[in-house]
mmCIF file of C-alpha atoms in Angstrom:
data_model
loop_
_atom_site.group_PDB
_atom_site.id
_atom_site.type_symbol
_atom_site.label_atom_id
_atom_site.label_comp_id
_atom_site.label_asym_id
_atom_site.label_seq_id
_atom_site.Cartn_x
_atom_site.Cartn_y
_atom_site.Cartn_z
ATOM 1 C CA MET G 1 -180.819 -111.567 64.045
ATOM 2 C CA ILE G 2 -183.007 -114.275 65.793
ATOM 3 C CA PHE G 3 -182.550 -113.667 69.630
ATOM 4 C CA GLU G 4 -183.217 -117.110 71.567
ATOM 5 C CA GLN G 5 -186.141 -116.845 73.638
ATOM 6 C CA HIS G 6 -186.299 -119.006 76.833
ATOM 7 C CA PRO G 7 -189.403 -119.072 79.377
ATOM 8 C CA ALA G 8 -186.975 -117.928 82.364
ATOM 9 C CA CYS G 9 -186.008 -114.524 80.576
ATOM 10 C CA LEU G 10 -186.450 -111.000 81.904
ATOM 11 C CA LEU G 11 -187.505 -108.421 80.350
ATOM 12 C CA LYS G 12 -186.388 -104.915 81.652
ATOM 13 C CA GLY G 13 -187.681 -101.351 80.573
ATOM 14 C CA GLY G 14 -184.564 -99.508 81.684
ATOM 15 C CA LYS G 15 -182.980 -97.754 79.183
ATOM 16 C CA LEU G 16 -178.991 -97.863 78.556
ATOM 17 C CA GLY G 17 -176.989 -94.487 78.383
ATOM 18 C CA ASN G 18 -177.364 -94.650 74.595
ATOM 19 C CA GLY G 19 -181.323 -95.560 74.577
ATOM 20 C CA LEU G 20 -180.919 -98.960 73.865
ATOM 21 C CA ALA G 21 -183.919 -100.707 75.583
ATOM 22 C CA ASN G 22 -182.599 -103.109 78.468
ATOM 23 C CA GLY G 23 -183.404 -106.793 78.180
ATOM 24 C CA VAL G 24 -184.613 -106.625 74.755
ATOM 25 C CA VAL G 25 -182.605 -109.819 74.309
ATOM 26 C CA GLY G 26 -183.706 -112.855 76.471
ATOM 27 C CA ASP G 27 -181.279 -114.175 78.727
ATOM 28 C CA GLY G 28 -182.090 -117.735 78.213
ATOM 29 C CA SER G 29 -179.798 -119.075 80.612
ATOM 30 C CA GLY G 30 -180.270 -117.025 83.819
ATOM 31 C CA PHE G 31 -177.401 -114.596 82.878
ATOM 32 C CA HIS G 32 -177.486 -111.298 83.754
ATOM 33 C CA ASN G 33 -174.979 -108.532 83.459
ATOM 34 C CA ARG G 34 -175.178 -105.831 86.163
ATOM 35 C CA LEU G 35 -173.686 -102.491 85.473
ATOM 36 C CA GLY G 36 -173.302 -101.107 88.963
ATOM 37 C CA ASN G 37 -176.013 -98.590 88.109
ATOM 38 C CA GLY G 38 -178.984 -100.785 88.534
ATOM 39 C CA PHE G 39 -179.496 -101.946 85.034
ATOM 40 C CA ASP G 40 -179.970 -105.956 84.314
ATOM 41 C CA ARG G 41 -178.892 -106.738 80.872
ATOM 42 C CA GLY G 42 -179.751 -110.755 79.707
ATOM 43 C CA LEU G 43 -177.468 -112.023 76.957
ATOM 44 C CA GLY G 44 -178.903 -115.133 75.879
ATOM 45 C CA ARG G 45 -177.430 -117.919 74.124
ATOM 46 C CA GLY G 46 -178.753 -116.824 70.369
ATOM 47 C CA PHE G 47 -177.265 -113.238 71.270
ATOM 48 C CA HIS G 48 -174.389 -111.804 68.941
ATOM 49 C CA ASN G 49 -172.676 -108.697 70.023
ATOM 50 C CA ARG G 50 -170.273 -107.126 67.485
ATOM 51 C CA LEU G 51 -167.305 -106.291 69.024
ATOM 52 C CA GLY G 52 -164.732 -104.675 66.802
ATOM 53 C CA GLY G 53 -164.197 -105.071 63.005
ATOM 54 C CA ASP G 54 -166.293 -108.138 61.621
ATOM 55 C CA PHE G 55 -165.838 -110.208 64.593
ATOM 56 C CA ASP G 56 -168.966 -111.707 66.324
ATOM 57 C CA ARG G 57 -168.721 -112.815 69.741
ATOM 58 C CA GLY G 58 -171.720 -115.001 71.344
ATOM 59 C CA PHE G 59 -172.304 -114.041 75.121
ATOM 60 C CA GLY G 60 -173.687 -116.831 77.003
ATOM 61 C CA CYS G 61 -173.568 -118.690 80.366
ATOM 62 C CA GLY G 62 -171.186 -120.112 82.857
ATOM 63 C CA PHE G 63 -168.566 -117.600 83.262
ATOM 64 C CA HIS G 64 -168.904 -114.664 85.998
ATOM 65 C CA ASN G 65 -166.443 -112.253 86.362
ATOM 66 C CA ARG G 66 -167.160 -110.282 89.218
ATOM 67 C CA LEU G 67 -165.950 -106.378 88.572
ATOM 68 C CA GLY G 68 -167.077 -104.545 91.678
ATOM 69 C CA ASN G 69 -169.166 -101.740 92.558
ATOM 70 C CA GLY G 70 -172.425 -104.017 92.045
ATOM 71 C CA PHE G 71 -171.071 -104.886 88.478
ATOM 72 C CA ASP G 72 -171.713 -108.564 87.460
ATOM 73 C CA ASN G 73 -170.126 -109.371 83.925
ATOM 74 C CA GLY G 74 -170.557 -112.868 82.787
ATOM 75 C CA PHE G 75 -168.888 -113.708 79.809
ATOM 76 C CA GLY G 76 -169.776 -117.067 78.002
ATOM 77 C CA TYR G 77 -168.221 -119.484 75.416
ATOM 78 C CA GLY G 78 -165.958 -118.524 72.996
ATOM 79 C CA LEU G 79 -164.180 -115.577 74.881
ATOM 80 C CA ASP G 80 -160.530 -115.619 73.926
ATOM 81 C CA CYS G 81 -158.666 -115.527 77.009
ATOM 82 C CA ARG G 82 -155.524 -116.693 78.767
ATOM 83 C CA LEU G 83 -155.901 -117.157 82.381
ATOM 84 C CA ARG G 84 -152.426 -116.803 83.689
ATOM 85 C CA ASN G 85 -149.890 -114.055 84.599
ATOM 86 C CA HIS G 86 -149.852 -112.504 81.423
ATOM 87 C CA PHE G 87 -153.431 -112.715 80.451
ATOM 88 C CA HIS G 88 -154.337 -110.039 77.853
ATOM 89 C CA ASN G 89 -158.383 -109.802 76.432
ATOM 90 C CA ARG G 90 -159.166 -107.318 74.304
ATOM 91 C CA LEU G 91 -162.990 -106.886 73.408
ATOM 92 C CA GLY G 92 -163.358 -104.506 70.461
ATOM 93 C CA ASN G 93 -163.964 -101.090 70.264
ATOM 94 C CA ARG G 94 -167.125 -100.966 68.498
ATOM 95 C CA LEU G 95 -170.091 -101.378 70.530
ATOM 96 C CA LYS G 96 -172.890 -99.146 70.840
ATOM 97 C CA ASN G 97 -171.555 -98.000 74.892
ATOM 98 C CA GLY G 98 -167.673 -98.732 73.773
ATOM 99 C CA LEU G 99 -166.271 -101.425 75.317
ATOM 100 C CA ASP G 100 -162.430 -101.898 75.171
ATOM 101 C CA ASP G 101 -161.196 -104.254 77.703
ATOM 102 C CA ARG G 102 -157.696 -105.664 78.467
ATOM 103 C CA ARG G 103 -157.563 -108.092 81.094
ATOM 104 C CA ARG G 104 -154.508 -109.545 82.616
ATOM 105 C CA PHE G 105 -155.199 -112.370 85.570
ATOM 106 C CA GLY G 106 -152.399 -113.246 88.289
ATOM 107 C CA ASN G 107 -149.900 -111.000 89.461
ATOM 108 C CA ASP G 108 -149.964 -108.486 86.902
ATOM 109 C CA PHE G 109 -153.897 -108.238 86.150
ATOM 110 C CA HIS G 110 -155.049 -105.107 84.092
ATOM 111 C CA GLU G 111 -158.355 -104.609 82.958
ATOM 112 C CA ARG G 112 -159.683 -101.527 81.155
ATOM 113 C CA LEU G 113 -163.183 -101.463 80.381
ATOM 114 C CA GLY G 114 -164.926 -98.943 78.234
ATOM 115 C CA ASP G 115 -164.430 -95.486 77.048
ATOM 116 C CA HIS G 116 -167.612 -94.034 75.847
ATOM 117 C CA PHE G 117 -170.172 -95.062 78.109
ATOM 118 C CA ASP G 118 -172.867 -92.173 79.161
ATOM 119 C CA HIS G 119 -171.954 -92.367 82.757
ATOM 120 C CA ARG G 120 -168.484 -91.545 83.896
ATOM 121 C CA LEU G 121 -166.809 -94.480 86.007
ATOM 122 C CA GLY G 122 -163.531 -94.045 86.203
ATOM 123 C CA ASP G 123 -162.466 -97.232 88.505
ATOM 124 C CA ARG G 124 -158.630 -97.883 89.354
ATOM 125 C CA ARG G 125 -158.175 -101.194 91.383
ATOM 126 C CA ARG G 126 -155.692 -102.731 93.395
ATOM 127 C CA PHE G 127 -156.166 -106.371 95.000
ATOM 128 C CA GLY G 128 -153.085 -107.387 96.377
ATOM 129 C CA CYS G 129 -149.769 -106.431 95.054
ATOM 130 C CA ASP G 130 -150.205 -105.899 91.383
ATOM 131 C CA PHE G 131 -153.986 -105.849 90.259
ATOM 132 C CA ARG G 132 -155.178 -102.871 88.713
ATOM 133 C CA ASP G 133 -158.539 -102.134 87.408
ATOM 134 C CA ARG G 134 -159.785 -98.992 85.508
ATOM 135 C CA LEU G 135 -163.247 -98.831 84.400
ATOM 136 C CA GLY G 136 -164.064 -96.403 81.854
ATOM 137 C CA ASP G 137 -163.318 -92.863 81.070
ATOM 138 C CA HIS G 138 -166.072 -90.779 79.248
ATOM 139 C CA PHE G 139 -169.182 -91.986 81.593
ATOM 140 C CA GLY G 140 -171.649 -88.652 81.850
ATOM 141 C CA HIS G 141 -171.586 -89.069 85.974
ATOM 142 C CA GLY G 142 -168.074 -89.102 87.627
ATOM 143 C CA LEU G 143 -167.915 -91.130 90.943
ATOM 144 C CA GLY G 144 -164.737 -90.305 92.985
ATOM 145 C CA ASP G 145 -163.692 -93.280 94.897
ATOM 146 C CA ARG G 146 -160.272 -94.506 96.432
ATOM 147 C CA ARG G 147 -160.062 -97.566 98.600
ATOM 148 C CA ARG G 148 -157.312 -99.261 99.907
ATOM 149 C CA PHE G 149 -158.193 -103.125 101.384
ATOM 150 C CA GLY G 150 -155.104 -104.106 103.025
ATOM 151 C CA ASN G 151 -151.896 -103.044 102.046
ATOM 152 C CA ASP G 152 -152.600 -102.597 98.518
ATOM 153 C CA PHE G 153 -155.838 -102.239 97.146
ATOM 154 C CA ARG G 154 -156.395 -98.918 95.367
ATOM 155 C CA ASN G 155 -159.954 -98.504 93.829
ATOM 156 C CA ARG G 156 -160.454 -94.930 92.296
ATOM 157 C CA LEU G 157 -164.302 -94.204 91.027
ATOM 158 C CA GLY G 158 -164.893 -90.591 89.271
ATOM 159 C CA ASP G 159 -164.430 -87.729 90.739
ATOM 160 C CA HIS G 160 -168.161 -86.375 92.086
ATOM 161 C CA LEU G 161 -169.400 -87.990 95.186
ATOM 162 C CA SER G 162 -169.090 -86.327 98.573
ATOM 163 C CA ASP G 163 -167.662 -88.491 101.585
ATOM 164 C CA ILE G 164 -164.825 -89.757 102.567
ATOM 165 C CA TRP G 165 -164.441 -93.115 104.783
ATOM 166 C CA HIS G 166 -161.785 -94.533 106.939
ATOM 167 C CA LEU G 167 -162.380 -98.076 107.927
ATOM 168 C CA GLY G 168 -160.077 -99.609 110.071
ATOM 169 C CA ASN G 169 -156.193 -98.860 109.761
ATOM 170 C CA ASP G 170 -155.596 -99.657 106.295
ATOM 171 C CA PHE G 171 -158.679 -98.966 104.378
ATOM 172 C CA ARG G 172 -159.292 -95.699 102.760
ATOM 173 C CA ASN G 173 -162.195 -94.760 100.733
ATOM 174 C CA ARG G 174 -162.402 -91.171 99.085
ATOM 175 C CA PHE G 175 -165.521 -90.124 97.457
ATOM 176 C CA GLY G 176 -165.384 -87.229 95.580
ATOM 177 C CA ASP G 177 -163.574 -83.830 95.945
#
């Protein structure tokens, strides 16, 4: 497989949880995927990622999905999605880090990202009335974070931080147990 290089590409030396060198792929489009732990990964236009079965998906530029906690996820062209009230997007099960992604945008947004990352990130969130976001079940490190923004936002990040914050009347942030 040939990865398209670009003068603007950034090569990072960090390691993913599975030992994959970070930034081996030239981003070619200014696209960076930030995964909450300080790791930048460039997914260029010539990059094909195996997502379950024999499905090849190109991750390009243009679309950025902000998943909180410093996680910027950019999915490019070819993303099979329906951006309505009952959007479901299933992104394979056979990545090296495991990416099992179900998404719904609108009133019933549900997002499940990954079950096989090396760092545990268990994240449940509610934005508005019916947004739930669950990020991973098998990270190696647990983050315990429960948050409420407004009346109905809940965010749970693992179980192993050590502070409890209350900001305002209706914001609750639980770190650890």
